[in-house]
Every structure is written in C-alpha cells, then in structure tokens.
Coordinates of C-alpha atoms in Angstrom, one line a residue:
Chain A
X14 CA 2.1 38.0 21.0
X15 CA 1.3 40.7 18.8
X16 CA 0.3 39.2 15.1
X17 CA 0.4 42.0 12.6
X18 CA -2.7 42.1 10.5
X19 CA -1.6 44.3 7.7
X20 CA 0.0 42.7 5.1
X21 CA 3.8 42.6 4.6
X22 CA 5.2 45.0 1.6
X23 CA 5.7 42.9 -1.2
X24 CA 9.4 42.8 -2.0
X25 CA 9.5 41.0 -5.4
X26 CA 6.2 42.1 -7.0
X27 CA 7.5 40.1 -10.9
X28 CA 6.3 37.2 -8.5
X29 CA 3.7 35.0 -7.9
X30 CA 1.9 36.9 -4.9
X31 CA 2.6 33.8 -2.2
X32 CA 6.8 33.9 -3.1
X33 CA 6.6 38.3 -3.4
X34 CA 7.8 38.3 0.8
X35 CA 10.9 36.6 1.3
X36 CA 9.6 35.6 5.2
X37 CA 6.5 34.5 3.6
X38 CA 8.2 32.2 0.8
X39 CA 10.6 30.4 3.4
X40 CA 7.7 29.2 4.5
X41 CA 6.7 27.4 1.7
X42 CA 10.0 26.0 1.9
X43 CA 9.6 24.9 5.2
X44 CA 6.2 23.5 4.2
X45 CA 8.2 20.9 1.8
X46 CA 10.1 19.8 4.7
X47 CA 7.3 18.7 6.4
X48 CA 5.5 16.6 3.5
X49 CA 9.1 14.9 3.2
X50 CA 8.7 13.5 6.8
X51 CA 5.0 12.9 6.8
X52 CA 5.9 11.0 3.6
X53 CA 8.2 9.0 5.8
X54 CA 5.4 8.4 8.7
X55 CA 3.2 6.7 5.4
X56 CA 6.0 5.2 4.1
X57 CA 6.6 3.4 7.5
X58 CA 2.6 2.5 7.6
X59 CA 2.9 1.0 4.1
X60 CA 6.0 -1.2 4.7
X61 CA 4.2 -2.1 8.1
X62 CA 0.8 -3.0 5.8
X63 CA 3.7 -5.0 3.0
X64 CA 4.8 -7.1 5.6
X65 CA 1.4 -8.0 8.1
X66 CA -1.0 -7.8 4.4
X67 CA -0.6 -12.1 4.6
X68 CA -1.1 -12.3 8.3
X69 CA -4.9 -13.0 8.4
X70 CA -5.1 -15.6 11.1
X71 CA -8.7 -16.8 11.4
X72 CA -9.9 -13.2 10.3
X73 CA -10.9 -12.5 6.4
X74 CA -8.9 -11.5 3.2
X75 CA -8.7 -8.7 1.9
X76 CA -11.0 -9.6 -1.4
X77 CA -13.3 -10.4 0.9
X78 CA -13.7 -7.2 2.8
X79 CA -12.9 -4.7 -0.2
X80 CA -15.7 -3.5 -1.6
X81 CA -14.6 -1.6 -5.3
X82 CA -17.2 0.6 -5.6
X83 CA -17.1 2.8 -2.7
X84 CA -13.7 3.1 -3.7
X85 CA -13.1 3.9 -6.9
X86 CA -16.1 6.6 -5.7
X87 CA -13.0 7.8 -3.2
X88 CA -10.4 7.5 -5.6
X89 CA -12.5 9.9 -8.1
X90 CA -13.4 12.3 -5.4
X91 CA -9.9 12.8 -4.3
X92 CA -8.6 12.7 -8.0
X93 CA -10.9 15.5 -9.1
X94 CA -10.6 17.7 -5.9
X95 CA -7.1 17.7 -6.4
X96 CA -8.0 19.5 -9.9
X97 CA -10.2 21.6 -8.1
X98 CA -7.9 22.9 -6.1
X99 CA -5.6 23.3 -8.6
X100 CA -8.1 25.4 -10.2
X101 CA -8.1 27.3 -7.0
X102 CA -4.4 28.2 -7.0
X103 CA -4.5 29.0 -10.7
X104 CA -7.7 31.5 -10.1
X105 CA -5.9 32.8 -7.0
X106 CA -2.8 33.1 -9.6
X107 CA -5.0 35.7 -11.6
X108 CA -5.6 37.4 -9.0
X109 CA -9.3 36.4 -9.1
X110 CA -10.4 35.6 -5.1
X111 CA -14.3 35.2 -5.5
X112 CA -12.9 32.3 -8.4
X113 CA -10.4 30.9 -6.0
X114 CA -13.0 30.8 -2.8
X115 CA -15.6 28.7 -5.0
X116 CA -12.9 26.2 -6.5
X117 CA -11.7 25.8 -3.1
X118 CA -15.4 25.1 -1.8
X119 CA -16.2 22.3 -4.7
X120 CA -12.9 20.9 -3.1
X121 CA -13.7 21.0 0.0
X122 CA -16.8 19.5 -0.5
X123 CA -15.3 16.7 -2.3
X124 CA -13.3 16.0 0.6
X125 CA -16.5 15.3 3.1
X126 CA -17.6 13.6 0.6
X127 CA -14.4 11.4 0.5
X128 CA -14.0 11.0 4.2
X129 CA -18.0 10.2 4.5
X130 CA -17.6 7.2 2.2
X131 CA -14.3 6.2 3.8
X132 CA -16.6 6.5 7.2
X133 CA -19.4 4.6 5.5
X134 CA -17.0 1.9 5.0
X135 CA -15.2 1.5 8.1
X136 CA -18.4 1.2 10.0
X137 CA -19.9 -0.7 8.2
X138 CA -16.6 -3.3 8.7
X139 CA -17.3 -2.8 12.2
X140 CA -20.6 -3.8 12.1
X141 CA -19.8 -7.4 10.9
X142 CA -17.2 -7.7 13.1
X143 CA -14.4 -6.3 10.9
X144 CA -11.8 -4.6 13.5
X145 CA -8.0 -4.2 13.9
X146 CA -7.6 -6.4 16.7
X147 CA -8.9 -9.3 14.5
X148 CA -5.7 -9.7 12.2
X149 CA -2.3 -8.0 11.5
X150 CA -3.4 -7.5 8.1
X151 CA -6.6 -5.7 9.8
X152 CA -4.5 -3.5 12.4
X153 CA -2.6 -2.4 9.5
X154 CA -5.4 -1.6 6.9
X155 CA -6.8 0.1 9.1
X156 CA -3.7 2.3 10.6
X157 CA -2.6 3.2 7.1
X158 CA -6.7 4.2 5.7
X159 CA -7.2 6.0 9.1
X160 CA -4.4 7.6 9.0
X161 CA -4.9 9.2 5.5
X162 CA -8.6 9.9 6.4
X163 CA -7.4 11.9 9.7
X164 CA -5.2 14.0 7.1
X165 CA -7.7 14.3 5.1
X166 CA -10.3 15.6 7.6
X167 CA -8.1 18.1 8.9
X168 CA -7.4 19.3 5.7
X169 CA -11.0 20.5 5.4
X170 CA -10.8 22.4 9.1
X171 CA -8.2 23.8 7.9
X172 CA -9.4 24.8 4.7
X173 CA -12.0 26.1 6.6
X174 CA -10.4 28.5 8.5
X175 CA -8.3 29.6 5.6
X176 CA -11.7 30.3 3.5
X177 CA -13.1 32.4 6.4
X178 CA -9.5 34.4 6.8
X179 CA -9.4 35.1 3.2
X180 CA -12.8 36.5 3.3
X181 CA -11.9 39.1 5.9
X182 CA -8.2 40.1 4.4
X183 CA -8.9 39.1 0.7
X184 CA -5.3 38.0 -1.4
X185 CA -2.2 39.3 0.5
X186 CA 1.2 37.5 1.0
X187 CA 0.0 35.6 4.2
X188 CA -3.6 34.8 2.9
X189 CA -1.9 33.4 -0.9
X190 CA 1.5 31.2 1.1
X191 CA -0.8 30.0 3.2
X192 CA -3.4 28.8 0.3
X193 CA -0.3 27.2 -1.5
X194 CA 1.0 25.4 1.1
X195 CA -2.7 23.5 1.6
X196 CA -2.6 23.1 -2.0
X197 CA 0.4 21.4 -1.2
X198 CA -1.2 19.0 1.2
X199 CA -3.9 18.1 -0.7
X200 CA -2.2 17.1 -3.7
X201 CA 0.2 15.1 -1.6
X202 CA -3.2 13.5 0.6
X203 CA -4.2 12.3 -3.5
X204 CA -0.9 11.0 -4.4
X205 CA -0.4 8.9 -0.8
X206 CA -4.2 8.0 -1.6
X207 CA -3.0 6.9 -5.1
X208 CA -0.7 4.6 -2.7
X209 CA -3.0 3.2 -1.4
X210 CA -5.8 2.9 -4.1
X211 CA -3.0 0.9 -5.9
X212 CA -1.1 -0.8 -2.9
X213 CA -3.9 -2.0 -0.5
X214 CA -7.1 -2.0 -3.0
X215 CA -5.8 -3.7 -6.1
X216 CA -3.1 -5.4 -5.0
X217 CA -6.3 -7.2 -2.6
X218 CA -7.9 -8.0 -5.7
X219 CA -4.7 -9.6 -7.2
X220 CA -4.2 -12.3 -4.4
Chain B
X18 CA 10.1 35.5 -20.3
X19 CA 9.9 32.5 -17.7
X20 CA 13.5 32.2 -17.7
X21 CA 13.9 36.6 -17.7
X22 CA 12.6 35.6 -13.9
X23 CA 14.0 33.2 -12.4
X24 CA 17.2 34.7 -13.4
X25 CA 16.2 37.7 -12.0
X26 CA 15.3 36.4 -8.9
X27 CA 18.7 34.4 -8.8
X28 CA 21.3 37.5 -9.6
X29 CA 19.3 38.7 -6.8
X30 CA 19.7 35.4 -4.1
X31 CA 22.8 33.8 -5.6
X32 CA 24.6 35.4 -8.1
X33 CA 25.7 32.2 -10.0
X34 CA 23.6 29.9 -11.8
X35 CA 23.9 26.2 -9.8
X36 CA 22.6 22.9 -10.4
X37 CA 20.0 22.4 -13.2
X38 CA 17.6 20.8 -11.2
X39 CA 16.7 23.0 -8.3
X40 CA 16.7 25.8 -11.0
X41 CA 13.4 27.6 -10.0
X42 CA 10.6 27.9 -12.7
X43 CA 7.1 29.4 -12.7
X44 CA 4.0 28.1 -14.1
X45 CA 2.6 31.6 -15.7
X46 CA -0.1 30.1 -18.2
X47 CA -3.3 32.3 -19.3
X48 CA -4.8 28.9 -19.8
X49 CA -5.1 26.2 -16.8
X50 CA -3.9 23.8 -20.2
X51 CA -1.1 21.7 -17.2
X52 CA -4.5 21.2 -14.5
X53 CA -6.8 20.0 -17.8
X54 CA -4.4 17.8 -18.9
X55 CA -2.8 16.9 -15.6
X56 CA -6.5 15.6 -14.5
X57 CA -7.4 13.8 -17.4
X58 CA -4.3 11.6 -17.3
X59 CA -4.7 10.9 -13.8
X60 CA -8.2 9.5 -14.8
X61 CA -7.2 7.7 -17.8
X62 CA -3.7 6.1 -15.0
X63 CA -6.6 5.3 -12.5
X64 CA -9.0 3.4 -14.7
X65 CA -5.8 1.8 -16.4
X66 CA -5.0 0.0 -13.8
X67 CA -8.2 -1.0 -12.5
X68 CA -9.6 -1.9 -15.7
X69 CA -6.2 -4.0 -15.7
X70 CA -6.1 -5.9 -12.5
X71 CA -9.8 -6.2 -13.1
X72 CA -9.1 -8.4 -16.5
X73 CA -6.4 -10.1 -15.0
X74 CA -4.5 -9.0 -17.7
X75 CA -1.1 -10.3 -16.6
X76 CA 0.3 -12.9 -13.9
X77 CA 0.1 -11.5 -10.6
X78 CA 3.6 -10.3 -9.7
X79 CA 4.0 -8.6 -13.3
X80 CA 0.4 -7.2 -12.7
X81 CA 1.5 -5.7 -9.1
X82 CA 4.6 -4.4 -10.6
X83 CA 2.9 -3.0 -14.0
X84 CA 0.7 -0.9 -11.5
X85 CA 2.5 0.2 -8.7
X86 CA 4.8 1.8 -11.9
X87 CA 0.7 3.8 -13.2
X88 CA 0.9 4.7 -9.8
X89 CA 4.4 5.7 -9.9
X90 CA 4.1 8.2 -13.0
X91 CA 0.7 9.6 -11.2
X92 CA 2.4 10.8 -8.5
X93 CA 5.1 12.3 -10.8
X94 CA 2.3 14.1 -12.5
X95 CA 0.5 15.3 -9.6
X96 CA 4.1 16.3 -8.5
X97 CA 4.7 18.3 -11.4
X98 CA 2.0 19.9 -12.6
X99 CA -0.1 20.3 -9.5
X100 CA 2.4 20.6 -6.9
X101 CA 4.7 23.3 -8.8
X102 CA 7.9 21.1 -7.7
X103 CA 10.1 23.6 -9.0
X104 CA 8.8 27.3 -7.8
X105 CA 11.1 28.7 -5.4
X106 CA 12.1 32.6 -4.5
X107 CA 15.9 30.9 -4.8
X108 CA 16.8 27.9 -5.4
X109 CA 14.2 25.0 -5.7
X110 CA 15.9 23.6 -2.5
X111 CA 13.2 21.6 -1.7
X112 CA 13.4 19.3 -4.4
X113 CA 16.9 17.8 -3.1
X114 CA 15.6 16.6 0.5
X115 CA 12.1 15.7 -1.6
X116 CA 14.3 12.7 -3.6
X117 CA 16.0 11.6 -0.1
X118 CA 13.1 10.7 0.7
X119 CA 12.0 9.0 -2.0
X120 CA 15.3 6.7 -1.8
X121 CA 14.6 6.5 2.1
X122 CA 10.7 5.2 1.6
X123 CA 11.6 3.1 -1.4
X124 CA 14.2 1.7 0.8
X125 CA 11.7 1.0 4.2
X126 CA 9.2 -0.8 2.0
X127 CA 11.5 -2.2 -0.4
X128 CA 14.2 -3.9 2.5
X129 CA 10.7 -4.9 4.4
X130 CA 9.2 -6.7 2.0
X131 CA 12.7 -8.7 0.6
X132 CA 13.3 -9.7 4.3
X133 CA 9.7 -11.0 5.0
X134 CA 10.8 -13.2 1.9
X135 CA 13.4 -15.6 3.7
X136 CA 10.1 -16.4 6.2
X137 CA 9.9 -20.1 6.0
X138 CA 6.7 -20.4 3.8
X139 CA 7.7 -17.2 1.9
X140 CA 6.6 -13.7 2.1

C-alpha cells in the first residue's frame, strides 16, 4: 500500500487545520463513533461492578482495600493532564508545534505517572493476597481499573508515535486530525476515570 | 465571526440550516480562558465530593446520589470545553449517536442495579 507522505491540499483553509480536508475531518467523525461504543464496553464493566460491588464472600470490602491517597494522587494526574493536553490542542490551534510537542510531553508524563501508581497499587493488592478470583466484588474492581489503565497506557504509545511523526512532518492535516482525535481519547480516559473515582472509590468509602 | 463560519461551511455541506443542536461551532479564543477555567472547576468538582463523602455530610444514598450528579456535570464540562463537542466540517453529527449512548449506558447500569434490588436480602 502506497501511503502518501505529502500532505493533502487544504480545502477549507477559514478552518481549524485538523477539519481543512474533508477526508481528514470524516475521520474525526468516525473517531466519535468509536468513544460512543467503548463508552458502552465501560458502561457494561460498571453495571457488572454495580451489581457484584456487595458480593465479598470471605474476601475484604472495599474500605478496607482502598487506599485514598494514591488515588486522589491519580485522580489529580489525570485531571490536570487532561488540561495539559488541552493546552496542547490550543497551542497546536495557533499554529505553535514546538508549544504543542511540550504540552503534549507534561501530559504524557502525567500519564506514566498515573498508570505507575495505578501499578503501585494493584501489586501491592497482590501481594497481600488481594486478587480477582477472591470475590465478585474483586473480579470486577479489578476488570473495570484494568481496563481503564490498559486505555490509558496505550494512550501514551500512541502518543508516542504521534510525537515522533509530528517531529518529522511538523502540523499538516494528517499530523493535527490525528492529535485531535487523541485529545479526544484522553479527555474521555479522565471523564470514565471521573466514573470511577466517584463510582468505585467513594462510593467504597460510603458503605 | 464564529457564526460567519459555520454558516459558511454549512451553505457549502447543506444548504439549509437544521437542528440547533448539531449546529457546528468553533472554539477560536486568543486566550486558553475555557481550559483555565474548565480545569479549575474540575478541581474544585473533585475535592467537592471528596471533601463531602469524607465528612459524611449526608445519609448515604443522598450522599451517592449528590456525587455521582459532581460527577455528572464534570463530564459535561470536560465534554464541552475540552472535548469541542460541537466542531464539525458539517453538521455536529456526532453529538446525536453521543446522547444514544448516554440513554443506552444510563439504562445498562440503571436496569442492573433496580433488578439486583428484588434479591432477597436487597441489593
């Protein structure tokens, strides 16, 4: 397959650089689409977690295995990289790329340093015997966290790649949709992870 | 001068104007003034509700209910101002399969949760 490195000809130039190609735009689009059903793949984890979160069997409650520190440290990190990379679209919205590559890098960063804690955590668990075949409640904790963490961490490998293209084509049609549309995963990671701050962590230290 | 484009850009796709709420719109500030703001209140949501369920502040249920609605309006925000909800080339189309969902996840945990409830022993 023959992938064309030069930039398309932008069609609509009174827009935003990522929506100036009609090709590349649809894709954005299409990006949406997907969120909507990996909304639906969390939203099936949570009702699973609503329903088994009382099942605990021999195994321990939640207060007792949630530690609040570690995360409200996560729920911070994820809070302010999603501003980060909000910066990032807004500095690649003025056309400012060396801007945009830094923001992106303090998010990125931020993101290691969420998954690390989230890793931190689990092993820790694991070490005193905390595992999902222990409970229901377990099983699903820990389906619904991992799952979010995996998202998470390939986020950052993809970010990755998309720091290392931009470096080499700089701020075309391609380079900017495909910025926005991690932008678009990110902040939707932070608002399932608002979810899940609220749903799982919280709500553990209610009952 | 916001409105100059998306008109532009719909004469161009559509020719008529449609439904309100998939009418596309741009953020175009000089000033990241949304992100500042946007980040702050998702601090000041986040602490909210800990600071809440950390005092106890309410009976359980209204306490649950009181901040699963922060967490609610967070989303909303992040949705707005950092996710650009309405920027489209067209039509905002995505916005209309975006609130199916919604109703369709509300739904899964909402129905799973009020039928765990006739459990014997409760939910």
């Amino acid at each position: 397959m023959n992938i064309p490195v030069n930039p398309p000809k932008v069609e609509s130039p009174h827009l935003p650089l990522e929506f100036s190609v009609k090709q590349e735009s649809i894709k954005i689009t299409g990006f949406w689409m997907f969120l909507v059903s990996d909304m639906l793949i969390f939203a099936s984890l949570f009702s699973v977690f609503a329903v088994y979160r009382s099942h605990i069997v021999f195994g321990p409650t939640p207060n007792q295995i949630f530690h609040y520190a570690p995360t409200l440290l996560e729920t911070l990190l994820l809070l302010t990289s999603s501003f980060t990379v909000g910066m990032a679209i807004y500095a690649m919205r003025n056309d400012r790329q060396k801007a945009m590559m830094t923001w992106l890098v303090v998010t990125l960063m931020m993101g290691a340093a969420f998954v690390t804690t989230e890793i931190h955590e689990f092993v820790g668990d694991v070490s005193h015997g905390i595992t999902w075949h222990v409970s229901s409640f377990l099983s699903g904790f820990f389906i619904l966290v991992g799952t979010h963490g995996a998202h998470v961490s390939f986020g950052i490998v993809w970010a990755v790649t998309l720091l290392f293209q931009l470096s080499r084509r700089g701020l075309t049609p391609v380079t900017t949709r495909k910025l926005y549309t991690f932008s678009l995963y990110w902040h939707f990671l932070d608002i399932v992870w608002v979810f899940i701050f609220t749903f799982v962590y919280l709500y553990g230290k209610i009952t | 001068m916001a409105s100059d484009t998306t008109e532009g850009i719909w004469d161009e796709e559509r020719g008529e104007p449609g439904f309100a709420f998939i009418q596309p719109r741009f953020q175009e500030e000089k000033f990241p003034t949304p992100q500042v703001v946007g980040y702050i209140l998702s601090l000041v949501l986040t602490f909210a509700s800990f600071i809440l369920v950390e005092d106890r502040a309410l009976p359980a249920s209204a306490l649950l209910v009181t901040i699963l609605g922060l967490a609610v309006i967070q989303a909303a925000l992040q949705l707005g101002i950092f996710m650009h909800l309405r920027e489209s080339r067209g039509p905002a189309w995505q916005v209309i399969p975006l609130f199916l969902g919604f109703l369709i996840a509300g739904g899964l945990i909402g129905m799973s949760i009020w039928i765990m409830m006739f459990k014997w022993g409760g939910y």
